[in-house]
mmCIF file of C-alpha atoms in Angstrom:
data_model
loop_
_atom_site.group_PDB
_atom_site.id
_atom_site.type_symbol
_atom_site.label_atom_id
_atom_site.label_comp_id
_atom_site.label_asym_id
_atom_site.label_seq_id
_atom_site.Cartn_x
_atom_site.Cartn_y
_atom_site.Cartn_z
ATOM 1 C CA MET X 36 -8.116 -24.489 -28.737
ATOM 2 C CA SER X 37 -6.967 -23.498 -32.182
ATOM 3 C CA ASP X 38 -4.649 -20.908 -32.975
ATOM 4 C CA ALA X 39 -6.735 -18.680 -34.421
ATOM 5 C CA ALA X 40 -9.111 -18.742 -31.044
ATOM 6 C CA ALA X 41 -6.107 -18.205 -29.076
ATOM 7 C CA PRO X 42 -6.194 -14.839 -26.800
ATOM 8 C CA ASP X 43 -3.674 -12.102 -28.186
ATOM 9 C CA PRO X 44 -1.064 -12.715 -25.584
ATOM 10 C CA PHE X 45 -0.365 -8.861 -25.495
ATOM 11 C CA GLY X 46 -4.275 -8.068 -25.571
ATOM 12 C CA VAL X 47 -4.088 -6.714 -22.019
ATOM 13 C CA GLY X 48 -0.951 -4.808 -22.206
ATOM 14 C CA LEU X 49 1.284 -5.215 -19.789
ATOM 15 C CA PRO X 50 0.264 -6.038 -16.234
ATOM 16 C CA LEU X 51 -0.858 -2.718 -14.298
ATOM 17 C CA ASP X 52 -1.472 -4.017 -10.487
ATOM 18 C CA THR X 53 -3.410 -1.951 -8.358
ATOM 19 C CA GLU X 54 -4.276 -2.275 -4.381
ATOM 20 C CA VAL X 55 -6.498 0.124 -2.344
ATOM 21 C CA SER X 56 -5.734 -0.254 1.595
ATOM 22 C CA ARG X 57 -6.513 1.651 4.846
ATOM 23 C CA PRO X 58 -3.199 1.616 6.319
ATOM 24 C CA ARG X 59 -4.685 4.125 9.136
ATOM 25 C CA PRO X 60 -8.222 5.385 9.764
ATOM 26 C CA GLY X 61 -9.128 8.022 7.676
ATOM 27 C CA THR X 62 -6.504 7.310 4.809
ATOM 28 C CA VAL X 63 -7.282 5.727 1.598
ATOM 29 C CA LEU X 64 -3.929 4.223 -0.198
ATOM 30 C CA LEU X 65 -3.620 3.343 -3.711
ATOM 31 C CA GLU X 66 -0.507 1.241 -4.578
ATOM 32 C CA VAL X 67 -0.085 1.310 -8.387
ATOM 33 C CA ASP X 68 2.506 -0.648 -9.786
ATOM 34 C CA GLY X 69 3.623 -0.989 -13.711
ATOM 35 C CA GLU X 70 3.158 0.872 -16.430
ATOM 36 C CA ILE X 71 0.382 3.387 -17.206
ATOM 37 C CA ASP X 72 -0.334 4.109 -20.769
ATOM 38 C CA THR X 73 -3.434 4.337 -22.847
ATOM 39 C CA ALA X 74 -3.982 0.447 -22.643
ATOM 40 C CA THR X 75 -3.999 0.448 -18.745
ATOM 41 C CA ALA X 76 -5.000 3.807 -17.605
ATOM 42 C CA PRO X 77 -8.751 2.812 -17.650
ATOM 43 C CA ARG X 78 -7.645 0.263 -14.603
ATOM 44 C CA LEU X 79 -6.048 3.207 -13.046
ATOM 45 C CA GLN X 80 -9.053 5.426 -13.551
ATOM 46 C CA ALA X 81 -11.282 3.003 -12.065
ATOM 47 C CA ARG X 82 -9.240 2.156 -8.739
ATOM 48 C CA LEU X 83 -8.742 5.762 -8.028
ATOM 49 C CA ASN X 84 -12.684 6.318 -8.638
ATOM 50 C CA GLU X 85 -12.926 3.648 -5.873
ATOM 51 C CA ALA X 86 -10.429 5.608 -3.365
ATOM 52 C CA LEU X 87 -11.715 8.854 -4.099
ATOM 53 C CA ASP X 88 -15.708 7.693 -3.624
ATOM 54 C CA ALA X 89 -14.236 6.417 0.127
ATOM 55 C CA ALA X 90 -13.095 9.968 0.293
ATOM 56 C CA ASP X 91 -16.244 11.621 -0.492
ATOM 57 C CA ASP X 92 -18.328 9.080 1.782
ATOM 58 C CA GLU X 93 -15.740 9.132 4.771
ATOM 59 C CA GLY X 94 -13.792 12.272 4.336
ATOM 60 C CA SER X 95 -10.828 10.264 4.059
ATOM 61 C CA ARG X 96 -7.339 11.434 2.821
ATOM 62 C CA VAL X 97 -6.124 9.785 -0.498
ATOM 63 C CA VAL X 98 -2.444 8.695 -1.166
ATOM 64 C CA VAL X 99 -1.510 7.319 -4.348
ATOM 65 C CA ASP X 100 1.599 5.279 -4.192
ATOM 66 C CA LEU X 101 3.386 5.587 -7.620
ATOM 67 C CA THR X 102 6.780 4.138 -6.447
ATOM 68 C CA GLY X 103 6.239 1.196 -8.399
ATOM 69 C CA VAL X 104 5.310 3.043 -11.645
ATOM 70 C CA THR X 105 7.798 2.438 -14.300
ATOM 71 C CA PHE X 106 6.217 4.489 -17.292
ATOM 72 C CA LEU X 107 3.836 7.491 -17.003
ATOM 73 C CA ALA X 108 1.745 8.377 -20.085
ATOM 74 C CA SER X 109 -0.375 11.939 -20.678
ATOM 75 C CA SER X 110 -3.184 9.617 -20.490
ATOM 76 C CA GLY X 111 -2.254 8.142 -16.871
ATOM 77 C CA LEU X 112 -1.371 11.937 -16.251
ATOM 78 C CA ALA X 113 -5.087 12.854 -17.163
ATOM 79 C CA VAL X 114 -6.081 10.409 -14.757
ATOM 80 C CA LEU X 115 -4.497 11.698 -11.807
ATOM 81 C CA ILE X 116 -5.376 15.582 -12.819
ATOM 82 C CA GLY X 117 -8.864 14.402 -12.962
ATOM 83 C CA GLY X 118 -8.351 12.826 -9.433
ATOM 84 C CA ALA X 119 -6.625 16.012 -8.158
ATOM 85 C CA ARG X 120 -9.744 18.239 -9.336
ATOM 86 C CA ARG X 121 -12.388 15.841 -7.821
ATOM 87 C CA MET X 122 -10.077 15.539 -4.537
ATOM 88 C CA THR X 123 -10.111 19.547 -4.520
ATOM 89 C CA ALA X 124 -13.431 19.463 -5.102
ATOM 90 C CA LEU X 125 -13.784 17.941 -1.832
ATOM 91 C CA GLY X 126 -11.604 20.105 0.128
ATOM 92 C CA GLY X 127 -8.745 18.151 0.117
ATOM 93 C CA ARG X 128 -5.539 17.418 -2.040
ATOM 94 C CA LEU X 129 -4.339 14.236 -3.735
ATOM 95 C CA ARG X 130 -1.316 13.209 -2.536
ATOM 96 C CA LEU X 131 1.142 11.275 -4.483
ATOM 97 C CA VAL X 132 4.168 9.259 -3.728
ATOM 98 C CA ALA X 133 6.505 10.086 -6.963
ATOM 99 C CA ALA X 134 10.285 8.893 -6.342
ATOM 100 C CA SER X 135 11.407 7.663 -9.660
ATOM 101 C CA ARG X 136 12.166 9.750 -12.765
ATOM 102 C CA SER X 137 9.753 7.606 -14.718
ATOM 103 C CA VAL X 138 6.965 9.754 -12.487
ATOM 104 C CA THR X 139 8.397 12.881 -11.407
ATOM 105 C CA ARG X 140 9.754 14.176 -15.142
ATOM 106 C CA PRO X 141 6.258 13.750 -16.530
ATOM 107 C CA LEU X 142 4.772 15.564 -13.864
ATOM 108 C CA GLN X 143 7.280 18.122 -13.864
ATOM 109 C CA VAL X 144 7.582 18.717 -17.315
ATOM 110 C CA THR X 145 3.825 19.147 -17.902
ATOM 111 C CA GLY X 146 3.465 21.466 -14.918
ATOM 112 C CA ALA X 147 1.238 18.837 -13.267
ATOM 113 C CA ASP X 148 3.076 18.462 -10.079
ATOM 114 C CA ALA X 149 1.299 21.826 -8.861
ATOM 115 C CA LEU X 150 -1.926 20.114 -8.364
ATOM 116 C CA PHE X 151 -0.831 17.585 -6.206
ATOM 117 C CA ASP X 152 1.062 17.355 -3.003
ATOM 118 C CA THR X 153 4.049 15.140 -3.775
ATOM 119 C CA PHE X 154 6.352 13.019 -1.313
ATOM 120 C CA ASP X 155 9.181 10.750 -1.528
ATOM 121 C CA ASP X 156 7.976 7.704 0.072
ATOM 122 C CA VAL X 157 4.633 6.293 1.303
ATOM 123 C CA ALA X 158 5.761 6.774 5.446
ATOM 124 C CA SER X 159 6.043 10.522 4.926
ATOM 125 C CA ALA X 160 2.899 10.883 2.685
ATOM 126 C CA LEU X 161 0.850 9.270 5.517
ATOM 127 C CA ALA X 162 2.561 10.885 8.496
ATOM 128 C CA THR X 163 2.296 14.520 7.144
ATOM 129 C CA GLU X 164 -0.543 16.681 8.086
ATOM 130 C CA ALA X 165 -2.356 18.522 5.643
ATOM 131 C CA LYS X 166 -0.350 21.440 4.354
ATOM 132 C CA GLY X 167 -1.066 24.834 4.342
ATOM 133 C CA ALA X 168 -4.656 24.727 2.230
ATOM 134 C CA GLY X 169 -5.811 26.755 -0.534
ATOM 135 C CA ALA X 170 -2.492 28.584 -1.353
ATOM 136 C CA THR X 171 -1.504 26.377 -4.290
ATOM 137 C CA ALA X 172 -4.537 24.366 -4.436
ATOM 138 C CA THR X 173 -6.022 26.486 -7.169
ATOM 139 C CA ALA X 174 -2.814 27.586 -8.835
ATOM 140 C CA PRO X 175 -2.848 26.192 -12.505
ATOM 141 C CA PRO X 176 0.082 24.344 -13.694
ATOM 142 C CA PRO X 177 2.500 26.897 -15.462
ATOM 143 C CA GLY X 178 3.530 24.310 -18.196
ATOM 144 C CA VAL X 179 0.918 22.327 -20.387
ATOM 145 C CA ALA X 180 -2.867 22.788 -19.565
ATOM 146 C CA PRO X 181 -4.414 19.847 -18.064
ATOM 147 C CA PRO X 182 -7.385 18.300 -19.826
ATOM 148 C CA THR X 183 -10.707 20.820 -19.477
ATOM 149 C CA GLY X 184 -13.278 17.926 -20.017
ATOM 150 C CA GLY X 185 -13.752 14.067 -19.736
ATOM 151 C CA VAL X 186 -11.571 12.962 -17.107
ATOM 152 C CA GLY X 187 -13.166 15.440 -14.164
ATOM 153 C CA ARG X 188 -14.367 18.329 -13.057
ATOM 154 C CA MET Q 187 15.324 13.171 -49.974
ATOM 155 C CA SER Q 188 13.109 12.349 -47.083
ATOM 156 C CA ASP Q 189 14.583 11.115 -43.880
ATOM 157 C CA ALA Q 190 11.522 8.556 -44.126
ATOM 158 C CA GLU Q 191 12.282 6.994 -47.621
ATOM 159 C CA SER Q 192 16.187 6.126 -46.869
ATOM 160 C CA LEU Q 193 18.508 3.866 -44.835
ATOM 161 C CA ASP Q 194 21.321 5.948 -45.209
ATOM 162 C CA GLY Q 195 24.104 3.478 -43.770
ATOM 163 C CA MET Q 196 23.710 5.843 -40.411
ATOM 164 C CA SER Q 197 22.451 4.385 -37.455
ATOM 165 C CA THR Q 198 18.963 3.456 -38.464
ATOM 166 C CA VAL Q 199 16.636 1.412 -36.713
ATOM 167 C CA GLU Q 200 13.153 0.490 -37.702
ATOM 168 C CA VAL Q 201 10.347 -1.523 -35.775
ATOM 169 C CA ARG Q 202 7.160 -2.446 -37.561
ATOM 170 C CA THR Q 203 4.324 -4.034 -35.282
ATOM 171 C CA SER Q 204 0.443 -4.350 -35.701
ATOM 172 C CA ALA Q 205 -1.235 -1.249 -34.984
ATOM 173 C CA THR Q 206 -2.593 -1.995 -31.748
ATOM 174 C CA ALA Q 207 -1.667 -0.333 -28.202
ATOM 175 C CA ALA Q 208 -0.756 -3.431 -26.404
ATOM 176 C CA LEU Q 209 2.715 -3.409 -28.813
ATOM 177 C CA ILE Q 210 3.623 0.154 -27.960
ATOM 178 C CA PRO Q 211 5.453 -0.798 -24.907
ATOM 179 C CA THR Q 212 8.028 -2.382 -27.322
ATOM 180 C CA ILE Q 213 8.356 0.520 -29.441
ATOM 181 C CA ARG Q 214 9.231 3.058 -26.582
ATOM 182 C CA ALA Q 215 11.578 0.605 -24.924
ATOM 183 C CA VAL Q 216 13.408 0.623 -28.255
ATOM 184 C CA ALA Q 217 13.195 4.178 -27.911
ATOM 185 C CA SER Q 218 14.566 4.560 -24.518
ATOM 186 C CA ASP Q 219 17.350 1.792 -25.415
ATOM 187 C CA LEU Q 220 18.474 4.067 -28.429
ATOM 188 C CA ALA Q 221 18.606 7.234 -26.600
ATOM 189 C CA ALA Q 222 20.519 5.760 -23.760
ATOM 190 C CA ARG Q 223 23.252 4.163 -26.088
ATOM 191 C CA ALA Q 224 23.292 7.728 -27.950
ATOM 192 C CA ASP Q 225 24.479 9.269 -24.505
ATOM 193 C CA PHE Q 226 21.138 10.799 -24.142
ATOM 194 C CA ASP Q 227 20.823 12.511 -20.493
ATOM 195 C CA LEU Q 228 18.023 10.883 -18.190
ATOM 196 C CA ASP Q 229 15.668 13.561 -18.486
ATOM 197 C CA ALA Q 230 15.874 13.351 -22.276
ATOM 198 C CA ILE Q 231 15.702 9.645 -22.383
ATOM 199 C CA SER Q 232 12.430 10.189 -20.390
ATOM 200 C CA ASP Q 233 11.161 12.502 -22.730
ATOM 201 C CA LEU Q 234 11.775 10.602 -25.607
ATOM 202 C CA ARG Q 235 10.478 7.352 -24.461
ATOM 203 C CA MET Q 236 6.890 9.587 -23.094
ATOM 204 C CA ALA Q 237 7.226 11.423 -26.670
ATOM 205 C CA VAL Q 238 7.306 7.997 -28.865
ATOM 206 C CA ASP Q 239 4.371 6.532 -26.690
ATOM 207 C CA GLU Q 240 2.552 9.522 -27.232
ATOM 208 C CA ALA Q 241 2.846 9.661 -30.961
ATOM 209 C CA CYS Q 242 2.459 5.576 -31.412
ATOM 210 C CA ALA Q 243 -0.601 6.198 -29.041
ATOM 211 C CA THR Q 244 -1.939 9.082 -31.346
ATOM 212 C CA LEU Q 245 -1.343 6.951 -34.606
ATOM 213 C CA VAL Q 246 -2.914 3.690 -33.370
ATOM 214 C CA ASP Q 247 -6.066 5.860 -32.445
ATOM 215 C CA ALA Q 248 -6.490 6.839 -36.184
ATOM 216 C CA ALA Q 249 -5.216 3.546 -37.888
ATOM 217 C CA ASP Q 250 -6.748 1.283 -39.836
ATOM 218 C CA PRO Q 251 -7.322 -2.056 -37.476
ATOM 219 C CA THR Q 252 -5.329 -4.002 -40.142
ATOM 220 C CA SER Q 253 -2.506 -1.470 -40.442
ATOM 221 C CA VAL Q 254 1.153 -1.934 -39.351
ATOM 222 C CA LEU Q 255 2.734 0.764 -37.418
ATOM 223 C CA GLN Q 256 6.166 1.554 -38.798
ATOM 224 C CA CYS Q 257 8.476 3.304 -36.515
ATOM 225 C CA ARG Q 258 11.724 4.521 -37.529
ATOM 226 C CA PHE Q 259 14.297 6.302 -35.565
ATOM 227 C CA LEU Q 260 17.152 8.043 -36.948
ATOM 228 C CA VAL Q 261 20.117 8.015 -34.470
ATOM 229 C CA ARG Q 262 22.136 11.398 -35.118
ATOM 230 C CA PRO Q 263 24.893 12.985 -33.693
ATOM 231 C CA GLU Q 264 23.394 14.708 -30.599
ATOM 232 C CA ARG Q 265 19.687 13.951 -31.582
ATOM 233 C CA ILE Q 266 17.228 11.135 -32.495
ATOM 234 C CA ARG Q 267 14.532 11.773 -35.253
ATOM 235 C CA VAL Q 268 11.431 9.417 -34.977
ATOM 236 C CA HIS Q 269 9.400 8.938 -37.926
ATOM 237 C CA ALA Q 270 6.235 6.710 -37.097
ATOM 238 C CA GLU Q 271 3.545 6.047 -39.642
ATOM 239 C CA VAL Q 272 0.126 4.171 -40.212
ATOM 240 C CA GLU Q 273 -2.157 3.439 -42.681
ATOM 241 C CA SER Q 274 -5.315 5.814 -41.928
ATOM 242 C CA ALA Q 275 -8.721 4.074 -40.788
ATOM 243 C CA LYS Q 276 -10.485 6.458 -43.412
ATOM 244 C CA PRO Q 277 -9.262 8.307 -46.696
ATOM 245 C CA ASP Q 278 -9.933 11.702 -44.998
ATOM 246 C CA THR Q 279 -8.618 10.886 -41.476
ATOM 247 C CA VAL Q 280 -7.034 13.792 -39.831
ATOM 248 C CA LEU Q 281 -5.221 13.826 -36.883
ATOM 249 C CA SER Q 282 -6.775 15.645 -33.541
ATOM 250 C CA THR Q 283 -4.085 17.808 -32.304
ATOM 251 C CA ASP Q 284 -6.474 19.652 -29.813
ATOM 252 C CA THR Q 285 -5.752 17.025 -27.272
ATOM 253 C CA PHE Q 286 -3.896 16.861 -23.893
ATOM 254 C CA GLY Q 287 -1.633 14.239 -25.336
ATOM 255 C CA TRP Q 288 -0.555 16.404 -28.228
ATOM 256 C CA ARG Q 289 0.000 19.432 -25.928
ATOM 257 C CA VAL Q 290 2.395 16.837 -23.874
ATOM 258 C CA LEU Q 291 3.861 15.751 -27.387
ATOM 259 C CA GLN Q 292 4.840 19.191 -28.041
ATOM 260 C CA THR Q 293 6.097 20.040 -24.760
ATOM 261 C CA LEU Q 294 8.580 16.708 -24.720
ATOM 262 C CA ALA Q 295 9.864 16.863 -28.367
ATOM 263 C CA ASP Q 296 11.796 19.692 -29.636
ATOM 264 C CA ASP Q 297 10.078 19.927 -32.672
ATOM 265 C CA VAL Q 298 6.928 17.527 -33.794
ATOM 266 C CA GLU Q 299 5.041 17.565 -37.189
ATOM 267 C CA VAL Q 300 1.799 15.517 -38.686
ATOM 268 C CA LEU Q 301 2.360 14.412 -41.980
ATOM 269 C CA HIS Q 302 -1.037 13.244 -43.958
ATOM 270 C CA LYS Q 303 -0.429 11.363 -47.438
ATOM 271 C CA ALA Q 304 -3.593 10.946 -49.586
ATOM 272 C CA ALA Q 305 -4.085 7.501 -51.141
ATOM 273 C CA ALA Q 306 -2.453 7.109 -54.806
ATOM 274 C CA ASP Q 307 -0.934 4.487 -56.866
ATOM 275 C CA GLY Q 308 -3.254 1.597 -55.179
ATOM 276 C CA ARG Q 309 -1.292 2.769 -51.747
ATOM 277 C CA PRO Q 310 -3.657 3.482 -49.197
ATOM 278 C CA ALA Q 311 -3.658 6.888 -47.141
ATOM 279 C CA THR Q 312 -1.293 7.057 -44.311
ATOM 280 C CA VAL Q 313 -0.724 9.483 -41.227
ATOM 281 C CA ALA Q 314 2.673 9.712 -39.670
ATOM 282 C CA ILE Q 315 4.236 11.918 -37.024
ATOM 283 C CA ARG Q 316 7.823 13.087 -37.121
ATOM 284 C CA LEU Q 317 9.441 14.083 -34.095
ATOM 285 C CA ASP Q 318 12.927 15.390 -33.243
ATOM 286 C CA LYS Q 319 14.879 15.379 -29.947
ATOM 287 C CA SER Q 320 18.156 16.112 -28.683
ATOM 288 C CA ALA Q 321 20.248 14.291 -26.470
ATOM 289 C CA GLY Q 322 20.119 17.275 -23.735
ATOM 290 C CA ASP Q 323 20.645 20.770 -22.902
ATOM 291 C CA VAL Q 324 24.207 20.522 -21.539
ATOM 292 C CA PRO Q 325 26.538 20.657 -24.318
ATOM 293 C CA ARG Q 326 29.020 17.803 -24.511
#
């Protein structure tokens, strides 16, 4: 293969690993590792849609484990916010596991954290019963208004 | 004198890449490194890294596919100014600021501005974003 035909070594961006599992009946766990930016957000979108489809079909709760995420851009936030909206429409709340500043700071600074139930580790996210529903589910984030079209409804 | 036009002997770093989203991780890593060395607090480092990512992603979307993405960091006492620039895809390209990403950028940076420059003297039209970020809320 000539150099000219060689694929761009950076063509796919940094790796983003995603894995969907069912650690217990009625719970879909989406584990995400890597950096979520404009290049990788579409992959997150695809896997989150799968998890939410399962929630739609089976009434499962959905936990997104972001422990291994080392960067989160607005494009990734938009995907998560769209997922939160869809989950709310299904009568639940999207659960996030967010431990590091790389994830908690973007959620906090944009006010998007109000849209999720957030946990420090996977075990608590899986163990905790549903929080008081409704009270905060419809409260808009106090910071930046999330996108209103395109990523969810 | 414009910050973007001169290397003034102070701590200034310039990174030039192809204008492609795949190389933005390199640029935001440089931003993060410079902020850490400049003793920014941890939230400010995170905010600058994210702001630079947003600015570059916005510009790459508006860039001519063959353009260079030029990103200049001016490290000053207690703050960093970033000037990122690409050649516009079209002479009349105007950056859209009515986006979620742009609102996030405004939240993250202390100050942010779009600069459009028309083609002139054989130089192509350019679009740039200039942003300022201070080291943190706590006075040192």
